[in-house]
Amino acid sequence: MVQTMNALACLKPGLGHDRIQSLLQALLRLQLPLQPDKVFATFDRALPDGSDARTCSRILSGLAEANALDITLLALSWHERNKFQLNCSNYSAVIDACAKNTSWRKALQLFSLMEHGKVRANTTAFNSMINACAKGGLWERASWLVNSMLQGDVQTNASSFSAAISACGKVGKWRNALQLLSMMAHSKVGCSTVTCNAAISACEKGDECYKALQLFRAMPQSTVEPSSITFSAAISACAKDGEWEKALQLFSIMSVNKVEASTVTLSAVISACESCDEWEKALHLFSVIGRSSVGSNAISLSSAINACAKGDQWEWALDIFFAAAQRTMELDTISFSAAISAYAKGGEWEKALQLVSLMARSKVNLDAIACNAMISACEKVGNWQKALHFLPVMTHNQLELDTITFSAAISACENASEWEIALQMFTSMALSKVHCNVITYDAVISACEKG
């Protein structure tokens, strides 16, 4: 309802304002599922003399702002049925509504209708369409639209390129993102923070740490100020590349520039420390989050737990987990899996099993990481029966049995001199077309030798 009132408030007073406001209210009150005849009848009653350019724009914009896509599309149909000449602004408003609802197929249909109706798309229409494609993951279409603007002599702006670069970034197409950035410079379109963020994020998702940092360092030359999102993307790129020192340097620069760190940023720094076994720094940063107003999230929590577990500090890892639980922080699959892995590192399989039970009671889904950690915990203490118990559990939960799963299970059998079962597991692994590694072969050979 608040969204509806905001949509109505955006209408400027003028000719027919009350009538348009009443029409919008009547349309937004229509019950679902919508019946086209009722929508058309509502229009006929409110606008017996037809519509005009200004009225049409205000109706479509008001409905789009209210996020009422189905009514917006029917409003467009009513105007077409009444042989009203729709203009570019009318179509743009509806395409915007499609973008908000991630209805890119409908947006594409409308864009095609514009061409058939000989309505020349302007910058606003193109940007709306690029945005719809970006939200729908259509990076090639988004890039093509930018090219069409350049070839068709339609003015491009920062929004045109930002949306297309974001679309490329979401699927890790960093080369295409950088190509668009180059085209942007060639077209003499000023770069914005949003554009740079999109390009750096594209490099981060494509595991191109060097390129991401290169873009970050070039920002001051373009007089573009980095934001919290910029730092988060650059730090994440460093984390993926194992460059934890560079990640911490960026975090320091952030503090110097007085850019407020978000939960995402701090999580990215902790992840960088985790990937390089820097558990003390991860623990320190996690405590910083706890004292700040930012607040931790599932990613920062699991990264801090994993960092401690990897550094053989499983007691610290579990302290973090249970402290988060006491703060009534919502614990998810990743957090539980990290804690179960920590117990596995400490050989505390019974406590790990208690956490698995707690996951079920908390209605948190099991994942392959948690199950593999549980199998490894049982294997370390020679409890091969418990280790094998988790294989049907994984199958029941439709979790993939991978190399880690089979290797841990076979090692559990090998430790208990259960060579026949180890061989059966090895055969099952081959039948499932799961890749065998050195650990798997060693465990099978050792089991056979013991038998």
PDB file of N, CA, C and O in Angstrom, residues 76-135:
ATOM      1  N   LEU A  76      -1.489  -0.571 -21.452  1.00  0.00           N
ATOM      2  CA  LEU A  76      -0.865  -0.358 -22.764  1.00  0.00           C
ATOM      3  C   LEU A  76      -1.776  -0.908 -23.860  1.00  0.00           C
ATOM      4  O   LEU A  76      -1.992  -0.268 -24.900  1.00  0.00           O
ATOM      5  N   SER A  77      -2.337  -2.100 -23.595  1.00  0.00           N
ATOM      6  CA  SER A  77      -3.239  -2.735 -24.573  1.00  0.00           C
ATOM      7  C   SER A  77      -4.488  -1.892 -24.807  1.00  0.00           C
ATOM      8  O   SER A  77      -4.975  -1.783 -25.937  1.00  0.00           O
ATOM      9  N   TRP A  78      -5.023  -1.301 -23.729  1.00  0.00           N
ATOM     10  CA  TRP A  78      -6.218  -0.458 -23.863  1.00  0.00           C
ATOM     11  C   TRP A  78      -5.947   0.737 -24.771  1.00  0.00           C
ATOM     12  O   TRP A  78      -6.767   1.081 -25.630  1.00  0.00           O
ATOM     13  N   HIS A  79      -4.785   1.366 -24.586  1.00  0.00           N
ATOM     14  CA  HIS A  79      -4.426   2.520 -25.417  1.00  0.00           C
ATOM     15  C   HIS A  79      -4.253   2.100 -26.875  1.00  0.00           C
ATOM     16  O   HIS A  79      -4.677   2.822 -27.793  1.00  0.00           O
ATOM     17  N   GLU A  80      -3.649   0.914 -27.095  1.00  0.00           N
ATOM     18  CA  GLU A  80      -3.471   0.431 -28.471  1.00  0.00           C
ATOM     19  C   GLU A  80      -4.832   0.127 -29.102  1.00  0.00           C
ATOM     20  O   GLU A  80      -5.059   0.413 -30.274  1.00  0.00           O
ATOM     21  N   ARG A  81      -5.731  -0.481 -28.315  1.00  0.00           N
ATOM     22  CA  ARG A  81      -7.067  -0.845 -28.791  1.00  0.00           C
ATOM     23  C   ARG A  81      -7.860   0.397 -29.197  1.00  0.00           C
ATOM     24  O   ARG A  81      -8.680   0.350 -30.118  1.00  0.00           O
ATOM     25  N   ASN A  82      -7.603   1.484 -28.501  1.00  0.00           N
ATOM     26  CA  ASN A  82      -8.292   2.747 -28.803  1.00  0.00           C
ATOM     27  C   ASN A  82      -7.537   3.594 -29.827  1.00  0.00           C
ATOM     28  O   ASN A  82      -7.767   4.793 -29.944  1.00  0.00           O
ATOM     29  N   LYS A  83      -6.612   2.894 -30.524  1.00  0.00           N
ATOM     30  CA  LYS A  83      -5.838   3.522 -31.607  1.00  0.00           C
ATOM     31  C   LYS A  83      -5.113   4.794 -31.168  1.00  0.00           C
ATOM     32  O   LYS A  83      -5.003   5.769 -31.913  1.00  0.00           O
ATOM     33  N   PHE A  84      -4.622   4.759 -29.908  1.00  0.00           N
ATOM     34  CA  PHE A  84      -3.842   5.886 -29.397  1.00  0.00           C
ATOM     35  C   PHE A  84      -2.395   5.718 -29.843  1.00  0.00           C
ATOM     36  O   PHE A  84      -1.829   4.628 -29.744  1.00  0.00           O
ATOM     37  N   GLN A  85      -1.819   6.771 -30.364  1.00  0.00           N
ATOM     38  CA  GLN A  85      -0.442   6.712 -30.845  1.00  0.00           C
ATOM     39  C   GLN A  85       0.532   6.755 -29.658  1.00  0.00           C
ATOM     40  O   GLN A  85       0.776   7.812 -29.073  1.00  0.00           O
ATOM     41  N   LEU A  86       1.057   5.594 -29.297  1.00  0.00           N
ATOM     42  CA  LEU A  86       1.987   5.506 -28.167  1.00  0.00           C
ATOM     43  C   LEU A  86       3.350   6.058 -28.557  1.00  0.00           C
ATOM     44  O   LEU A  86       3.813   5.854 -29.683  1.00  0.00           O
ATOM     45  N   ASN A  87       3.992   6.738 -27.616  1.00  0.00           N
ATOM     46  CA  ASN A  87       5.316   7.285 -27.897  1.00  0.00           C
ATOM     47  C   ASN A  87       6.396   6.534 -27.112  1.00  0.00           C
ATOM     48  O   ASN A  87       6.111   5.603 -26.361  1.00  0.00           O
ATOM     49  N   CYS A  88       7.619   6.947 -27.286  1.00  0.00           N
ATOM     50  CA  CYS A  88       8.768   6.269 -26.676  1.00  0.00           C
ATOM     51  C   CYS A  88       8.694   6.267 -25.149  1.00  0.00           C
ATOM     52  O   CYS A  88       9.010   5.265 -24.505  1.00  0.00           O
ATOM     53  N   SER A  89       8.245   7.374 -24.571  1.00  0.00           N
ATOM     54  CA  SER A  89       8.149   7.472 -23.105  1.00  0.00           C
ATOM     55  C   SER A  89       7.162   6.464 -22.540  1.00  0.00           C
ATOM     56  O   SER A  89       7.383   5.893 -21.466  1.00  0.00           O
ATOM     57  N   ASN A  90       6.045   6.253 -23.292  1.00  0.00           N
ATOM     58  CA  ASN A  90       5.036   5.285 -22.848  1.00  0.00           C
ATOM     59  C   ASN A  90       5.648   3.881 -22.767  1.00  0.00           C
ATOM     60  O   ASN A  90       5.486   3.169 -21.776  1.00  0.00           O
ATOM     61  N   TYR A  91       6.326   3.496 -23.834  1.00  0.00           N
ATOM     62  CA  TYR A  91       6.949   2.170 -23.868  1.00  0.00           C
ATOM     63  C   TYR A  91       8.031   2.029 -22.797  1.00  0.00           C
ATOM     64  O   TYR A  91       8.155   0.993 -22.150  1.00  0.00           O
ATOM     65  N   SER A  92       8.805   3.093 -22.612  1.00  0.00           N
ATOM     66  CA  SER A  92       9.898   3.061 -21.624  1.00  0.00           C
ATOM     67  C   SER A  92       9.375   2.792 -20.223  1.00  0.00           C
ATOM     68  O   SER A  92       9.964   2.026 -19.461  1.00  0.00           O
ATOM     69  N   ALA A  93       8.231   3.423 -19.885  1.00  0.00           N
ATOM     70  CA  ALA A  93       7.631   3.244 -18.560  1.00  0.00           C
ATOM     71  C   ALA A  93       7.257   1.786 -18.328  1.00  0.00           C
ATOM     72  O   ALA A  93       7.475   1.225 -17.250  1.00  0.00           O
ATOM     73  N   VAL A  94       6.704   1.150 -19.372  1.00  0.00           N
ATOM     74  CA  VAL A  94       6.272  -0.247 -19.244  1.00  0.00           C
ATOM     75  C   VAL A  94       7.480  -1.187 -19.217  1.00  0.00           C
ATOM     76  O   VAL A  94       7.508  -2.163 -18.469  1.00  0.00           O
ATOM     77  N   ILE A  95       8.495  -0.891 -20.030  1.00  0.00           N
ATOM     78  CA  ILE A  95       9.721  -1.708 -20.024  1.00  0.00           C
ATOM     79  C   ILE A  95      10.390  -1.627 -18.651  1.00  0.00           C
ATOM     80  O   ILE A  95      10.916  -2.616 -18.141  1.00  0.00           O
ATOM     81  N   ASP A  96      10.350  -0.430 -18.033  1.00  0.00           N
ATOM     82  CA  ASP A  96      10.874  -0.263 -16.667  1.00  0.00           C
ATOM     83  C   ASP A  96      10.148  -1.170 -15.688  1.00  0.00           C
ATOM     84  O   ASP A  96      10.765  -1.787 -14.810  1.00  0.00           O
ATOM     85  N   ALA A  97       8.820  -1.248 -15.838  1.00  0.00           N
ATOM     86  CA  ALA A  97       8.014  -2.114 -14.967  1.00  0.00           C
ATOM     87  C   ALA A  97       8.418  -3.577 -15.158  1.00  0.00           C
ATOM     88  O   ALA A  97       8.503  -4.353 -14.198  1.00  0.00           O
ATOM     89  N   CYS A  98       8.687  -3.951 -16.407  1.00  0.00           N
ATOM     90  CA  CYS A  98       9.144  -5.319 -16.712  1.00  0.00           C
ATOM     91  C   CYS A  98      10.502  -5.592 -16.052  1.00  0.00           C
ATOM     92  O   CYS A  98      10.734  -6.673 -15.504  1.00  0.00           O
ATOM     93  N   ALA A  99      11.390  -4.605 -16.112  1.00  0.00           N
ATOM     94  CA  ALA A  99      12.727  -4.753 -15.515  1.00  0.00           C
ATOM     95  C   ALA A  99      12.632  -4.965 -14.011  1.00  0.00           C
ATOM     96  O   ALA A  99      13.326  -5.818 -13.444  1.00  0.00           O
ATOM     97  N   LYS A 100      11.740  -4.215 -13.352  1.00  0.00           N
ATOM     98  CA  LYS A 100      11.567  -4.350 -11.902  1.00  0.00           C
ATOM     99  C   LYS A 100      11.069  -5.734 -11.526  1.00  0.00           C
ATOM    100  O   LYS A 100      11.356  -6.246 -10.448  1.00  0.00           O
ATOM    101  N   ASN A 101      10.288  -6.345 -12.415  1.00  0.00           N
ATOM    102  CA  ASN A 101       9.715  -7.665 -12.158  1.00  0.00           C
ATOM    103  C   ASN A 101      10.531  -8.791 -12.807  1.00  0.00           C
ATOM    104  O   ASN A 101      10.080  -9.922 -12.859  1.00  0.00           O
ATOM    105  N   THR A 102      11.719  -8.437 -13.301  1.00  0.00           N
ATOM    106  CA  THR A 102      12.606  -9.373 -14.025  1.00  0.00           C
ATOM    107  C   THR A 102      11.852 -10.134 -15.125  1.00  0.00           C
ATOM    108  O   THR A 102      12.123 -11.304 -15.381  1.00  0.00           O
ATOM    109  N   SER A 103      10.910  -9.434 -15.759  1.00  0.00           N
ATOM    110  CA  SER A 103      10.158 -10.035 -16.880  1.00  0.00           C
ATOM    111  C   SER A 103      10.796  -9.588 -18.187  1.00  0.00           C
ATOM    112  O   SER A 103      10.230  -8.796 -18.950  1.00  0.00           O
ATOM    113  N   TRP A 104      12.002 -10.095 -18.438  1.00  0.00           N
ATOM    114  CA  TRP A 104      12.765  -9.634 -19.600  1.00  0.00           C
ATOM    115  C   TRP A 104      12.133 -10.055 -20.931  1.00  0.00           C
ATOM    116  O   TRP A 104      12.276  -9.357 -21.938  1.00  0.00           O
ATOM    117  N   ARG A 105      11.414 -11.189 -20.927  1.00  0.00           N
ATOM    118  CA  ARG A 105      10.770 -11.635 -22.177  1.00  0.00           C
ATOM    119  C   ARG A 105       9.707 -10.618 -22.624  1.00  0.00           C
ATOM    120  O   ARG A 105       9.621 -10.270 -23.808  1.00  0.00           O
ATOM    121  N   LYS A 106       8.914 -10.162 -21.655  1.00  0.00           N
ATOM    122  CA  LYS A 106       7.881  -9.168 -21.966  1.00  0.00           C
ATOM    123  C   LYS A 106       8.527  -7.853 -22.399  1.00  0.00           C
ATOM    124  O   LYS A 106       8.018  -7.156 -23.287  1.00  0.00           O
ATOM    125  N   ALA A 107       9.651  -7.518 -21.754  1.00  0.00           N
ATOM    126  CA  ALA A 107      10.377  -6.291 -22.117  1.00  0.00           C
ATOM    127  C   ALA A 107      10.858  -6.363 -23.560  1.00  0.00           C
ATOM    128  O   ALA A 107      10.733  -5.396 -24.322  1.00  0.00           O
ATOM    129  N   LEU A 108      11.381  -7.544 -23.961  1.00  0.00           N
ATOM    130  CA  LEU A 108      11.858  -7.726 -25.331  1.00  0.00           C
ATOM    131  C   LEU A 108      10.710  -7.623 -26.335  1.00  0.00           C
ATOM    132  O   LEU A 108      10.869  -7.042 -27.417  1.00  0.00           O
ATOM    133  N   GLN A 109       9.550  -8.181 -25.978  1.00  0.00           N
ATOM    134  CA  GLN A 109       8.379  -8.100 -26.850  1.00  0.00           C
ATOM    135  C   GLN A 109       7.959  -6.638 -27.072  1.00  0.00           C
ATOM    136  O   GLN A 109       7.647  -6.232 -28.188  1.00  0.00           O
ATOM    137  N   LEU A 110       7.969  -5.880 -25.968  1.00  0.00           N
ATOM    138  CA  LEU A 110       7.592  -4.466 -26.053  1.00  0.00           C
ATOM    139  C   LEU A 110       8.587  -3.674 -26.899  1.00  0.00           C
ATOM    140  O   LEU A 110       8.197  -2.793 -27.673  1.00  0.00           O
ATOM    141  N   PHE A 111       9.863  -4.008 -26.745  1.00  0.00           N
ATOM    142  CA  PHE A 111      10.902  -3.308 -27.514  1.00  0.00           C
ATOM    143  C   PHE A 111      10.725  -3.594 -29.007  1.00  0.00           C
ATOM    144  O   PHE A 111      10.912  -2.713 -29.840  1.00  0.00           O
ATOM    145  N   SER A 112      10.339  -4.847 -29.325  1.00  0.00           N
ATOM    146  CA  SER A 112      10.079  -5.214 -30.722  1.00  0.00           C
ATOM    147  C   SER A 112       8.847  -4.488 -31.250  1.00  0.00           C
ATOM    148  O   SER A 112       8.819  -4.057 -32.405  1.00  0.00           O
ATOM    149  N   LEU A 113       7.813  -4.358 -30.392  1.00  0.00           N
ATOM    150  CA  LEU A 113       6.591  -3.643 -30.785  1.00  0.00           C
ATOM    151  C   LEU A 113       6.894  -2.187 -31.139  1.00  0.00           C
ATOM    152  O   LEU A 113       6.287  -1.617 -32.047  1.00  0.00           O
ATOM    153  N   MET A 114       7.849  -1.602 -30.405  1.00  0.00           N
ATOM    154  CA  MET A 114       8.253  -0.219 -30.692  1.00  0.00           C
ATOM    155  C   MET A 114       8.769  -0.112 -32.119  1.00  0.00           C
ATOM    156  O   MET A 114       8.397   0.794 -32.868  1.00  0.00           O
ATOM    157  N   GLU A 115       9.635  -1.081 -32.496  1.00  0.00           N
ATOM    158  CA  GLU A 115      10.231  -1.060 -33.835  1.00  0.00           C
ATOM    159  C   GLU A 115       9.154  -1.238 -34.908  1.00  0.00           C
ATOM    160  O   GLU A 115       9.148  -0.551 -35.927  1.00  0.00           O
ATOM    161  N   HIS A 116       8.225  -2.199 -34.653  1.00  0.00           N
ATOM    162  CA  HIS A 116       7.150  -2.446 -35.626  1.00  0.00           C
ATOM    163  C   HIS A 116       6.210  -1.243 -35.736  1.00  0.00           C
ATOM    164  O   HIS A 116       5.655  -0.977 -36.792  1.00  0.00           O
ATOM    165  N   GLY A 117       6.031  -0.552 -34.597  1.00  0.00           N
ATOM    166  CA  GLY A 117       5.174   0.633 -34.591  1.00  0.00           C
ATOM    167  C   GLY A 117       5.896   1.883 -35.045  1.00  0.00           C
ATOM    168  O   GLY A 117       5.366   2.992 -34.969  1.00  0.00           O
ATOM    169  N   LYS A 118       7.125   1.695 -35.523  1.00  0.00           N
ATOM    170  CA  LYS A 118       7.957   2.793 -36.027  1.00  0.00           C
ATOM    171  C   LYS A 118       8.164   3.895 -34.983  1.00  0.00           C
ATOM    172  O   LYS A 118       8.178   5.092 -35.310  1.00  0.00           O
ATOM    173  N   VAL A 119       8.278   3.454 -33.731  1.00  0.00           N
ATOM    174  CA  VAL A 119       8.599   4.388 -32.648  1.00  0.00           C
ATOM    175  C   VAL A 119      10.095   4.284 -32.396  1.00  0.00           C
ATOM    176  O   VAL A 119      10.580   3.209 -32.025  1.00  0.00           O
ATOM    177  N   ARG A 120      10.811   5.338 -32.614  1.00  0.00           N
ATOM    178  CA  ARG A 120      12.278   5.296 -32.477  1.00  0.00           C
ATOM    179  C   ARG A 120      12.654   5.322 -31.000  1.00  0.00           C
ATOM    180  O   ARG A 120      12.279   6.223 -30.264  1.00  0.00           O
ATOM    181  N   ALA A 121      13.401   4.286 -30.594  1.00  0.00           N
ATOM    182  CA  ALA A 121      13.822   4.179 -29.193  1.00  0.00           C
ATOM    183  C   ALA A 121      14.861   5.245 -28.868  1.00  0.00           C
ATOM    184  O   ALA A 121      15.799   5.464 -29.634  1.00  0.00           O
ATOM    185  N   ASN A 122      14.690   5.903 -27.724  1.00  0.00           N
ATOM    186  CA  ASN A 122      15.662   6.906 -27.282  1.00  0.00           C
ATOM    187  C   ASN A 122      16.554   6.315 -26.180  1.00  0.00           C
ATOM    188  O   ASN A 122      16.466   5.123 -25.864  1.00  0.00           O
ATOM    189  N   THR A 123      17.377   7.157 -25.592  1.00  0.00           N
ATOM    190  CA  THR A 123      18.312   6.691 -24.549  1.00  0.00           C
ATOM    191  C   THR A 123      17.573   6.041 -23.389  1.00  0.00           C
ATOM    192  O   THR A 123      17.979   4.968 -22.916  1.00  0.00           O
ATOM    193  N   THR A 124      16.481   6.647 -22.948  1.00  0.00           N
ATOM    194  CA  THR A 124      15.713   6.120 -21.812  1.00  0.00           C
ATOM    195  C   THR A 124      15.177   4.727 -22.120  1.00  0.00           C
ATOM    196  O   THR A 124      15.271   3.816 -21.286  1.00  0.00           O
ATOM    197  N   ALA A 125      14.620   4.541 -23.320  1.00  0.00           N
ATOM    198  CA  ALA A 125      14.067   3.233 -23.718  1.00  0.00           C
ATOM    199  C   ALA A 125      15.160   2.177 -23.793  1.00  0.00           C
ATOM    200  O   ALA A 125      14.986   1.051 -23.307  1.00  0.00           O
ATOM    201  N   PHE A 126      16.282   2.539 -24.402  1.00  0.00           N
ATOM    202  CA  PHE A 126      17.408   1.595 -24.509  1.00  0.00           C
ATOM    203  C   PHE A 126      17.920   1.211 -23.117  1.00  0.00           C
ATOM    204  O   PHE A 126      18.164   0.032 -22.838  1.00  0.00           O
ATOM    205  N   ASN A 127      18.081   2.211 -22.250  1.00  0.00           N
ATOM    206  CA  ASN A 127      18.584   1.941 -20.895  1.00  0.00           C
ATOM    207  C   ASN A 127      17.643   1.030 -20.114  1.00  0.00           C
ATOM    208  O   ASN A 127      18.079   0.140 -19.383  1.00  0.00           O
ATOM    209  N   SER A 128      16.325   1.257 -20.283  1.00  0.00           N
ATOM    210  CA  SER A 128      15.326   0.415 -19.621  1.00  0.00           C
ATOM    211  C   SER A 128      15.456  -1.023 -20.107  1.00  0.00           C
ATOM    212  O   SER A 128      15.388  -1.975 -19.321  1.00  0.00           O
ATOM    213  N   MET A 129      15.662  -1.177 -21.410  1.00  0.00           N
ATOM    214  CA  MET A 129      15.785  -2.511 -22.012  1.00  0.00           C
ATOM    215  C   MET A 129      17.086  -3.193 -21.578  1.00  0.00           C
ATOM    216  O   MET A 129      17.100  -4.394 -21.271  1.00  0.00           O
ATOM    217  N   ILE A 130      18.176  -2.443 -21.540  1.00  0.00           N
ATOM    218  CA  ILE A 130      19.469  -3.002 -21.099  1.00  0.00           C
ATOM    219  C   ILE A 130      19.371  -3.463 -19.651  1.00  0.00           C
ATOM    220  O   ILE A 130      19.857  -4.534 -19.289  1.00  0.00           O
ATOM    221  N   ASN A 131      18.705  -2.645 -18.833  1.00  0.00           N
ATOM    222  CA  ASN A 131      18.520  -2.980 -17.427  1.00  0.00           C
ATOM    223  C   ASN A 131      17.697  -4.260 -17.263  1.00  0.00           C
ATOM    224  O   ASN A 131      18.000  -5.114 -16.424  1.00  0.00           O
ATOM    225  N   ALA A 132      16.637  -4.397 -18.078  1.00  0.00           N
ATOM    226  CA  ALA A 132      15.796  -5.608 -18.043  1.00  0.00           C
ATOM    227  C   ALA A 132      16.624  -6.840 -18.423  1.00  0.00           C
ATOM    228  O   ALA A 132      16.507  -7.895 -17.798  1.00  0.00           O
ATOM    229  N   CYS A 133      17.468  -6.701 -19.452  1.00  0.00           N
ATOM    230  CA  CYS A 133      18.336  -7.812 -19.891  1.00  0.00           C
ATOM    231  C   CYS A 133      19.361  -8.160 -18.820  1.00  0.00           C
ATOM    232  O   CYS A 133      19.651  -9.334 -18.577  1.00  0.00           O
ATOM    233  N   ALA A 134      19.916  -7.127 -18.179  1.00  0.00           N
ATOM    234  CA  ALA A 134      20.918  -7.341 -17.127  1.00  0.00           C
ATOM    235  C   ALA A 134      20.310  -8.140 -15.976  1.00  0.00           C
ATOM    236  O   ALA A 134      20.930  -9.074 -15.457  1.00  0.00           O
ATOM    237  N   LYS A 135      19.085  -7.778 -15.584  1.00  0.00           N
ATOM    238  CA  LYS A 135      18.420  -8.489 -14.491  1.00  0.00           C
ATOM    239  C   LYS A 135      18.044  -9.911 -14.882  1.00  0.00           C
ATOM    240  O   LYS A 135      17.938 -10.793 -14.034  1.00  0.00           O
TER     241      LYS A 135
END
